Structures are given as C-alpha cells and as structure tokens.
C-alpha positions as a Python dict, from the first residue, in 0.01 Angstrom:
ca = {
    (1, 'X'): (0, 0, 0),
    (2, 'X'): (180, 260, 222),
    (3, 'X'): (56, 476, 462),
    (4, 'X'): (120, 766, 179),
    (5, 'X'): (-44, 606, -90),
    (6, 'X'): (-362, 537, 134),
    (7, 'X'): (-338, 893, 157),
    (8, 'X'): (-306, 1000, -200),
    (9, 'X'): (-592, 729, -264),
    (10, 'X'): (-812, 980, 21),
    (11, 'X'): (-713, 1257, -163),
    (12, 'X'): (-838, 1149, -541),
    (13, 'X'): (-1186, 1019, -344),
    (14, 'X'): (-1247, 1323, -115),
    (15, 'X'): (-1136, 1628, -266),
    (16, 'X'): (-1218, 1869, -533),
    (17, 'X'): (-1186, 1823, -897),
    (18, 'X'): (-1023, 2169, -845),
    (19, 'X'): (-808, 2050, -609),
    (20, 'X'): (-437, 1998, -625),
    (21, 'X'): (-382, 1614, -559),
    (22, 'X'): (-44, 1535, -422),
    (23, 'X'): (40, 1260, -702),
    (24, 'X'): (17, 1547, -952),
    (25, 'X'): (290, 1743, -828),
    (26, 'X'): (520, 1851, -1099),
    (27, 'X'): (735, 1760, -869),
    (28, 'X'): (1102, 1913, -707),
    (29, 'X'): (1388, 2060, -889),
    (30, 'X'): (1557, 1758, -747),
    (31, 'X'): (1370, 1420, -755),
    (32, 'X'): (1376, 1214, -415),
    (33, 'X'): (1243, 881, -335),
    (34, 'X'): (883, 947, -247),
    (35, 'X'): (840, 913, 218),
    (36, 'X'): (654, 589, 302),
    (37, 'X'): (460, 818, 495),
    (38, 'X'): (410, 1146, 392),
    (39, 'X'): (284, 1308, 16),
    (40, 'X'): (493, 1574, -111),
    (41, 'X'): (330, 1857, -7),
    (42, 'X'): (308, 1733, 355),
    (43, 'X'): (667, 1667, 332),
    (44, 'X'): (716, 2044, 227),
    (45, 'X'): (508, 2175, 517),
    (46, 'X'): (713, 1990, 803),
    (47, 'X'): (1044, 2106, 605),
    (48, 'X'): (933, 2423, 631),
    (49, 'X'): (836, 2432, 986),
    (50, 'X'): (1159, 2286, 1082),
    (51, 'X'): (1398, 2534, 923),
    (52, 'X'): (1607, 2826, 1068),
    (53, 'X'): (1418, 3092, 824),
    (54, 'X'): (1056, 3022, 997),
    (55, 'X'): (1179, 3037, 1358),
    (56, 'X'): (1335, 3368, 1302),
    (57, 'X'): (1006, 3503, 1249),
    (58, 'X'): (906, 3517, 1564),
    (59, 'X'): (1135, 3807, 1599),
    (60, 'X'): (1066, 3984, 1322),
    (61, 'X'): (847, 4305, 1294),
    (62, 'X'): (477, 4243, 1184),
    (63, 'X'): (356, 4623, 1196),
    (64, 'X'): (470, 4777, 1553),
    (65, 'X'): (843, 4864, 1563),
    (66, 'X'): (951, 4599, 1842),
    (67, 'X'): (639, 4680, 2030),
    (68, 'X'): (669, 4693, 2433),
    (69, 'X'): (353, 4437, 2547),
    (70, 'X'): (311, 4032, 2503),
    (71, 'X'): (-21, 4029, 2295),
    (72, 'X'): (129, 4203, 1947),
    (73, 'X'): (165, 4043, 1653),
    (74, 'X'): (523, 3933, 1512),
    (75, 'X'): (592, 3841, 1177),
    (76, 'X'): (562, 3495, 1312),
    (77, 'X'): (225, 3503, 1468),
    (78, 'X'): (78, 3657, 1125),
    (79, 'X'): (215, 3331, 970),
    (80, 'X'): (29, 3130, 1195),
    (81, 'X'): (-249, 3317, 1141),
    (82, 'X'): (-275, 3320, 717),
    (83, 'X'): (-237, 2950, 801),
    (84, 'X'): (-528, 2910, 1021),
    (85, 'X'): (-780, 3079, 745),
    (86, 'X'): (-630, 2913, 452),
    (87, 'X'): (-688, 2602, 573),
    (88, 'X'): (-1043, 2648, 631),
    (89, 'X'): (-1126, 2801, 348),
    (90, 'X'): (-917, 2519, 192),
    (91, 'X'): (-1108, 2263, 417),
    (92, 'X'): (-1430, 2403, 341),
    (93, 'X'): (-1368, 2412, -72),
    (94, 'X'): (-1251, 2046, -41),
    (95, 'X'): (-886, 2166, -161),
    (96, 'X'): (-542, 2046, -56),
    (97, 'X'): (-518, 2155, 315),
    (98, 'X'): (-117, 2058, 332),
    (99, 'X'): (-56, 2260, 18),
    (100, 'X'): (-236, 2524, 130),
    (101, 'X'): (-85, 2499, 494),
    (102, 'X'): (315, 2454, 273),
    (103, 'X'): (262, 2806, 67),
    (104, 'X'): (136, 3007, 394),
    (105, 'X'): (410, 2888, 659),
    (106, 'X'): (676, 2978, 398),
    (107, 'X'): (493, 3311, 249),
    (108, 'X'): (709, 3495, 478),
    (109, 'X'): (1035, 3343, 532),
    (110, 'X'): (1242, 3607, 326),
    (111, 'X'): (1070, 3922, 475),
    (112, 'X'): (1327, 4127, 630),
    (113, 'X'): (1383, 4287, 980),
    (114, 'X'): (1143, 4540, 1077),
    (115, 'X'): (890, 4459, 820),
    (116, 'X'): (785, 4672, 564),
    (117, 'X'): (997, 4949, 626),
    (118, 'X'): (1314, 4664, 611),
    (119, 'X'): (1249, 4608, 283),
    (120, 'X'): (1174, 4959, 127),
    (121, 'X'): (1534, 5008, 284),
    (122, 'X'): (1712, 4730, 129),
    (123, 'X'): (1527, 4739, -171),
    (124, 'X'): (1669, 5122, -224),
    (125, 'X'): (2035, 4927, -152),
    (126, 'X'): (2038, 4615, -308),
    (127, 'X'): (2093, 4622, -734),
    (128, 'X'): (1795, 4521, -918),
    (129, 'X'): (1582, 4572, -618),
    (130, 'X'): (1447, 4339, -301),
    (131, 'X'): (1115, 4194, -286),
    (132, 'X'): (1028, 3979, 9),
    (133, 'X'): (837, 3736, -154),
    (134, 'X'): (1126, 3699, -384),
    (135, 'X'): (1330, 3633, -104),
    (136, 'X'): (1127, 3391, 19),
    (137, 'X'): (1142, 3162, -278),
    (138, 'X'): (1542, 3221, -265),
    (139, 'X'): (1540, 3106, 151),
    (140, 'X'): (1386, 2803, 71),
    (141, 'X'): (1569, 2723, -264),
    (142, 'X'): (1915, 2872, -180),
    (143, 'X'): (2012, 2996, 179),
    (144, 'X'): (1828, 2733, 432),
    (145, 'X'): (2007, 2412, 494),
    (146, 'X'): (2394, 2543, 446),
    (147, 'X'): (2279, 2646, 82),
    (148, 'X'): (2117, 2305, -48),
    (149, 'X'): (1772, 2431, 30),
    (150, 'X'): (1504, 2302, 140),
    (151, 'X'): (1400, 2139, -257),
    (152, 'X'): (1043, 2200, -221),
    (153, 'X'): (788, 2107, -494),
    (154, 'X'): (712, 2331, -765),
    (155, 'X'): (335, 2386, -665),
    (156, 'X'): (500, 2569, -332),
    (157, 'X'): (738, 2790, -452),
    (158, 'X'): (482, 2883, -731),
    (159, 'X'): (235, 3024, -462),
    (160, 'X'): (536, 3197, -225),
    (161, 'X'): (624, 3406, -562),
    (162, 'X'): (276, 3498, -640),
    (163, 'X'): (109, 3553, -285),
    (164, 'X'): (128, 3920, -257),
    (165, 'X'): (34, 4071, -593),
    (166, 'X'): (77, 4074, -977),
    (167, 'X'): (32, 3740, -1147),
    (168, 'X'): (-205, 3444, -946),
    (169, 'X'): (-82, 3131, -820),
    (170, 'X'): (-106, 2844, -1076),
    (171, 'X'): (-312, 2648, -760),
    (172, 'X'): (-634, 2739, -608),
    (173, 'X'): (-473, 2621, -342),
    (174, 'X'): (-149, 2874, -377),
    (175, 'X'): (-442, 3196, -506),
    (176, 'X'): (-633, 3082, -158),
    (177, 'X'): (-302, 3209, 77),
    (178, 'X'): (-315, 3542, -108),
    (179, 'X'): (-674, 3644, 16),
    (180, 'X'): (-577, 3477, 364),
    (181, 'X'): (-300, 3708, 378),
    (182, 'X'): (-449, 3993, 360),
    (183, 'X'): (-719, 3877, 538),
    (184, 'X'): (-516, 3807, 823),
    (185, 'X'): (-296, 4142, 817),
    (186, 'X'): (-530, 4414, 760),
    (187, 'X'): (-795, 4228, 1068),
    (188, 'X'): (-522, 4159, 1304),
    (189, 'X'): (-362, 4490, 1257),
    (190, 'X'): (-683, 4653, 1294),
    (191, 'X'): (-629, 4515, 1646),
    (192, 'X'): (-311, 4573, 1714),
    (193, 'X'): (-373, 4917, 1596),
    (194, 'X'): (-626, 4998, 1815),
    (195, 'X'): (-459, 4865, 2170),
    (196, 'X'): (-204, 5107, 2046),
    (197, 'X'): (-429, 5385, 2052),
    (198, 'X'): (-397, 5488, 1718),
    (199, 'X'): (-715, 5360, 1530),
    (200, 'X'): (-1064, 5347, 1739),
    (201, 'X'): (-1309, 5068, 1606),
    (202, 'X'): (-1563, 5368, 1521),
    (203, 'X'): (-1321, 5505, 1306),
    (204, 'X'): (-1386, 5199, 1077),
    (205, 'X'): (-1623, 5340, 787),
    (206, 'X'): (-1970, 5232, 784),
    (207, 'X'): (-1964, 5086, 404),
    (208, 'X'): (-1752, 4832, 536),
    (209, 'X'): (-1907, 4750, 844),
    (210, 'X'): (-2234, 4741, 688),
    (211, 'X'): (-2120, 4456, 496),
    (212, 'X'): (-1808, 4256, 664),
    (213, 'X'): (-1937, 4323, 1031),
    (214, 'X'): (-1794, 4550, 1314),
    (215, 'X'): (-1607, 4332, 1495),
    (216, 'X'): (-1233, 4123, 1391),
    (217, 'X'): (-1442, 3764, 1421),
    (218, 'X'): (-1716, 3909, 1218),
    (219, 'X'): (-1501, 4054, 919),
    (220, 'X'): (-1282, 3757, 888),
    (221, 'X'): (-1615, 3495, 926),
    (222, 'X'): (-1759, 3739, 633),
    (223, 'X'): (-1445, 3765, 423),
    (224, 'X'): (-1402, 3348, 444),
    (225, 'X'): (-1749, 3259, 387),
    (226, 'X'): (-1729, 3516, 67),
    (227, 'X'): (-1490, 3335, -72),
    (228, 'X'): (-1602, 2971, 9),
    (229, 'X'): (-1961, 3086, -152),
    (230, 'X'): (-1785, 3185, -463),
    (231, 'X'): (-1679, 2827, -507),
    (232, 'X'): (-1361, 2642, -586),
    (233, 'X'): (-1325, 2687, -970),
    (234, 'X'): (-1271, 3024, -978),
    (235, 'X'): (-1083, 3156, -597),
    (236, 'X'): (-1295, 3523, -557),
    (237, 'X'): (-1586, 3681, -399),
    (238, 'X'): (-1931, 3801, -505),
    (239, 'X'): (-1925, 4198, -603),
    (240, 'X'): (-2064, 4374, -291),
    (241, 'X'): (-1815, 4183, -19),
    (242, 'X'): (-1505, 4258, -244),
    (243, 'X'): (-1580, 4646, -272),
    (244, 'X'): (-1582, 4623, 135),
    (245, 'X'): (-1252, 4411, 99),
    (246, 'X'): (-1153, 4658, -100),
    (247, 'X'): (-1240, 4947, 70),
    (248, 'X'): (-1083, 4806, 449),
    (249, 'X'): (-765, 4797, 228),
    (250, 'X'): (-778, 5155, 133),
    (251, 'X'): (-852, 5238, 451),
    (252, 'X'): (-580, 5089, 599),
    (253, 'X'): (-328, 5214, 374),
    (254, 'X'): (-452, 5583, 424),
    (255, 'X'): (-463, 5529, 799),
    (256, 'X'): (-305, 5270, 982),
    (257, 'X'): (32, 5195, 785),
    (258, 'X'): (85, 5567, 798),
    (259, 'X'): (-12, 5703, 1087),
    (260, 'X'): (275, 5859, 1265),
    (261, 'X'): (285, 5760, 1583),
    (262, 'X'): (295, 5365, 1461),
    (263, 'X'): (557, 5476, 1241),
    (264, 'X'): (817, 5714, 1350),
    (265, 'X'): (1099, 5475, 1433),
    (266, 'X'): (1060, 5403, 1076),
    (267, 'X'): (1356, 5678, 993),
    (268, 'X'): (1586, 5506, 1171),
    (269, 'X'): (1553, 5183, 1042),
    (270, 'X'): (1622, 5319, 700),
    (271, 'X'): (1985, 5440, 859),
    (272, 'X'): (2029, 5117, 1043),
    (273, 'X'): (1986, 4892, 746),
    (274, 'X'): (2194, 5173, 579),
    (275, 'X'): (2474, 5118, 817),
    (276, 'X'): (2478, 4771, 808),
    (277, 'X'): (2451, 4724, 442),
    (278, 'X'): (2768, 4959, 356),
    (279, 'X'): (2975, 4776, 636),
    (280, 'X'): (2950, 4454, 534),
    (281, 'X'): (3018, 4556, 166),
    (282, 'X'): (3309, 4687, 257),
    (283, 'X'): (3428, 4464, 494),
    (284, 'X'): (3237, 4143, 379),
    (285, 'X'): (3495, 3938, 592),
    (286, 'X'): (3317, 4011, 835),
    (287, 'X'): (2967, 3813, 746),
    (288, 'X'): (2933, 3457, 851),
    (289, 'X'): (3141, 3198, 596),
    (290, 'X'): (2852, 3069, 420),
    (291, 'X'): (2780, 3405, 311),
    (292, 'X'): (3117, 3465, 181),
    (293, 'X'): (3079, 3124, -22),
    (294, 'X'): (2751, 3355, -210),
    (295, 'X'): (2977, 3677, -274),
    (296, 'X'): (3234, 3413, -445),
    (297, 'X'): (2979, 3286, -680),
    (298, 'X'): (2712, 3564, -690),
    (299, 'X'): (2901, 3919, -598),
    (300, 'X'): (2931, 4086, -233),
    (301, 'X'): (2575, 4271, -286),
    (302, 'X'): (2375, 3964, -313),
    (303, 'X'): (2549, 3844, -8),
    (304, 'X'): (2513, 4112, 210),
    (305, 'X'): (2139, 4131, 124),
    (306, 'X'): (2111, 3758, 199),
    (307, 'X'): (2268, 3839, 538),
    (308, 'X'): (2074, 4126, 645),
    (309, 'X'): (1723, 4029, 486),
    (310, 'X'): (1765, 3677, 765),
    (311, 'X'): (1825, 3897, 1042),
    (312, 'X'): (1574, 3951, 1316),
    (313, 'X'): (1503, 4292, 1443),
    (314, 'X'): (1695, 4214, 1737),
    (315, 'X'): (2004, 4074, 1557),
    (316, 'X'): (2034, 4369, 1338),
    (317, 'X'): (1974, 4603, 1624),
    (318, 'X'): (2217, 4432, 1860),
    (319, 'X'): (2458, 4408, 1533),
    (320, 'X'): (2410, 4785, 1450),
    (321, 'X'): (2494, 4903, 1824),
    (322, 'X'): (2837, 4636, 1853),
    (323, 'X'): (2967, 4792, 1525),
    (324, 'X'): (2855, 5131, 1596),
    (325, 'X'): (2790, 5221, 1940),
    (326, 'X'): (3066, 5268, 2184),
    (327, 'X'): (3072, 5012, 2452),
    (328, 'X'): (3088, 5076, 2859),
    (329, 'X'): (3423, 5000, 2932),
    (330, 'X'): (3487, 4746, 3196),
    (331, 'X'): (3760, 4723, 3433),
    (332, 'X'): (3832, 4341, 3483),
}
C-alpha cells in the first residue's frame, strides 16, 4: 500500500459520510497517474500554492487602495485567512480539510488589481462582462503554467465558480469556503476599517453584537461554531445567528465599502484600467507573447483582459505611469 492509499484508507474511516473522500473525485479534465504520495486534492492544494497567480496576491488590493502601514490586509493575506476558518470548520465537521484548503487558496487567483473596484472597471471593458471568480477558474485551467494549466480536479474548480454567490458548490466542502469568505472579509475589514479611522467598533449595531459578540475573535468564534452546530448534511446556520450574519453584511455594504474616504482613489482606478485596456487593444504587440498566442485563438479582448486582470496593483500602476507619464530625463 502507498503512502496515498494509507491515506485515502484514513479518509473512508475518519471522516464524514458527508464528506468528500479523495478516491471519489470525478477526477481532472486530463487523467494523470495517481502521486505515490499525495490524494488528488492534496495534489491540487500544493499546485496551487506553487503557481505565479497565488503569489501575485500578495500585491493585490484587499479593501484599502495600496494602503501606507505593514498590518493591512492584501488580497493575499485574506486568502490565508478564508483558509484558516475553512479548515476548522472543515476539521470540526469531519470534512475534507485539503479540499477545503484547494477551493480557498485558489478562490482568489483571478481577482484583479485593486480589488473590487478592478473588476467593476474591466467588467464595464471587457465583452460579455468580467467576474473574478470566473477568472479564477480560467487562471487555473488556462493562463498558469505557459497556458497548460494547472488541471485541477473537478471538485476544485466547482467550488472557485460557486464561492461568491448564485448557485452552491456541489461539495460541502466547496459551500464551506463561501461562508469562510465572507466570514473572513467583512471581520478583517471591520479591522482594517477601523485603524483607518473610518468605522469605530461602537458604530457596530447592537442586533449584531448582541448575538455574534463585540469583538473580531468573538464574531468569527460565533459565526464558525453556527455553522459547525448546524451540522455537516446541510452547510448553514440556525435562524437568529444568520439574521446577525446577515445584518453585519448590510452594514458593511452601507458603510464600510462606501465610505469615502476608503474609497476616493477609486475614480482613478477606473481611468487607469481604462488606459491600459485601450492601449493594449490597440497596440496588443505590446503584451507579453503568451498573451498574443490567446488573441490568435480567442480575439485581442480576451487577451488584454487576461493581461490586466494578472496584474498587481503595482504592475499596473508602474505600467500606467511608463506608458503615460513623462519620464525625468537623464543626462548620461
């Protein structure tokens, strides 16, 4: 028996009948001999970790504009973060940790510079639309690895697609990632938020404190142990903790991710990404060759989305000021 096997074997004896055992998988879009060492999903989560997309991240905008201190989240951190509760609630509901762990490192991977306000730009520009979570599935399918992709099992790219909203994951495992998501953002921003200055812990309404608790730690035990409670068989929570979940969403929304002081760079990314996009349509030359190989077969749009969705926020800003700001001149 190899070391994998004696792992599947721990798998069927130890977790859930919910669970989502790795010898199930439906498997990848192309079949490889099965590691000696590692099941498929635990394959999927070191692939991921190791690829170009995910250490990008950690320059890419969580909620503050390129924010001027060390303790801030990045879109990178907030990754590491969904991880970290999905796999105890995972843990906890005797689930698939490394499935769990696959779908929240790669949630992210196709989000685009500056965040949110990124992709409401590119998603004006690019025909059809842009979602990130789309873009995700197409990193890890399409763009990562010189366009082979990364060939990821079907149970992953399932719960990338479906982590944000609309239709659930087909895996507790994969519907798991989409409360630790917003788990994650809406507590960690609260904090970011308020060492910014913009958002004071009182502000917090008192139906949701009430109920989650006052403090990050004590929301996100709440919101966990909510879910865990519920049980395995069907991923939720009981009424009165979801209302609160609820309601710090709301809040949020109507505070937080529009207040104007954490948001008033926001215009300009809108003309940076407007910039960009236009240039390298017309001059796609100008993109890196493996993104001229995707205009050939899929049209210069899709390419120059491609290229600017990967960017970091400092890439596209140092991009942005080469192409359009004039430079000191120097006398050699």
């Amino acid at each position: 028996m190899t070391v994998r096997e004696r792992t599947e074997e721990i798998e069927r004896i130890t977790l859930s009948p919910f669970a989502t055992l790795s010898e199930n998988s439906r498997g990848r879009a192309v079949p490889e001999k099965p590691c000696p060492l590692r099941p498929c999903f635990q394959r999927d989560r070191d692939r991921i970790i190791h690829c170009k997309a995910f250490r990008r991240l950690k320059q890419k905008t969580q909620v503050f504009l390129s924010p001027e201190g060390d303790h801030y989240r990045t879109r990178l951190t907030h990754t590491l973060e969904v991880s970290q509760i999905a796999r105890t609630i995972a843990r906890a509901l005797r689930l698939n940790e490394d499935l769990t762990e696959a779908i929240a490192l790669a949630h992210d991977l196709g989000h685009t510079p500056f965040g949110h306000a990124g992709e409401r730009a590119l998603n004006r520009l690019c025909p059809g639309g842009f979602k990130h979570y789309e873009q995700s599935v197409r990193v890890v399918t399409k763009l990562e690895k010189d366009g082979s992709g990364l060939n990821l099992t079907w149970e992953v790219l399932n719960g990338i697609v479906t982590h944000t909203r609309g239709e659930w994951a087909a895996t507790r495992e994969g519907r798991v990632v989409r409360f630790a998501d917003h788990i994650a953002y809406m507590n960690h921003d609260i904090e970011d938020a308020v060492t910014a200055g913009v958002l004071r812990n009182e502000d917090i309404p008192a139906e949701i404190t009430s109920v989650l608790g006052s403090t990050k730690s004590e929301r996100i035990t709440s919101l966990i142990m909510a879910i865990v409670e519920h049980g395995a068989e069907d991923i939720g929570m009981d009424a009165e903790r979801a209302a609160a979940y609820e309601a710090l969403h709301d809040f949020m929304y109507s505070t937080v991710y529009v207040d104007k002081v954490a948001k008033k760079e926001e215009q300009k990314v809108d003309k940076l990404i407007r910039e960009l996009y236009a240039y390298f349509k017309d001059t796609p030359t100008h993109m890196p060759q493996a993104f001229l190989y995707i205009m050939w077969q899929e049209g210069v749009d899709r390419a120059v989305t491609d290229y600017i969705s990967g960017m970091s926020d400092e890439y596209a800003t140092s991009t942005f000021e080469s192409l359009f700001v004039p430079q000191k001149w120097q006398i050699l």
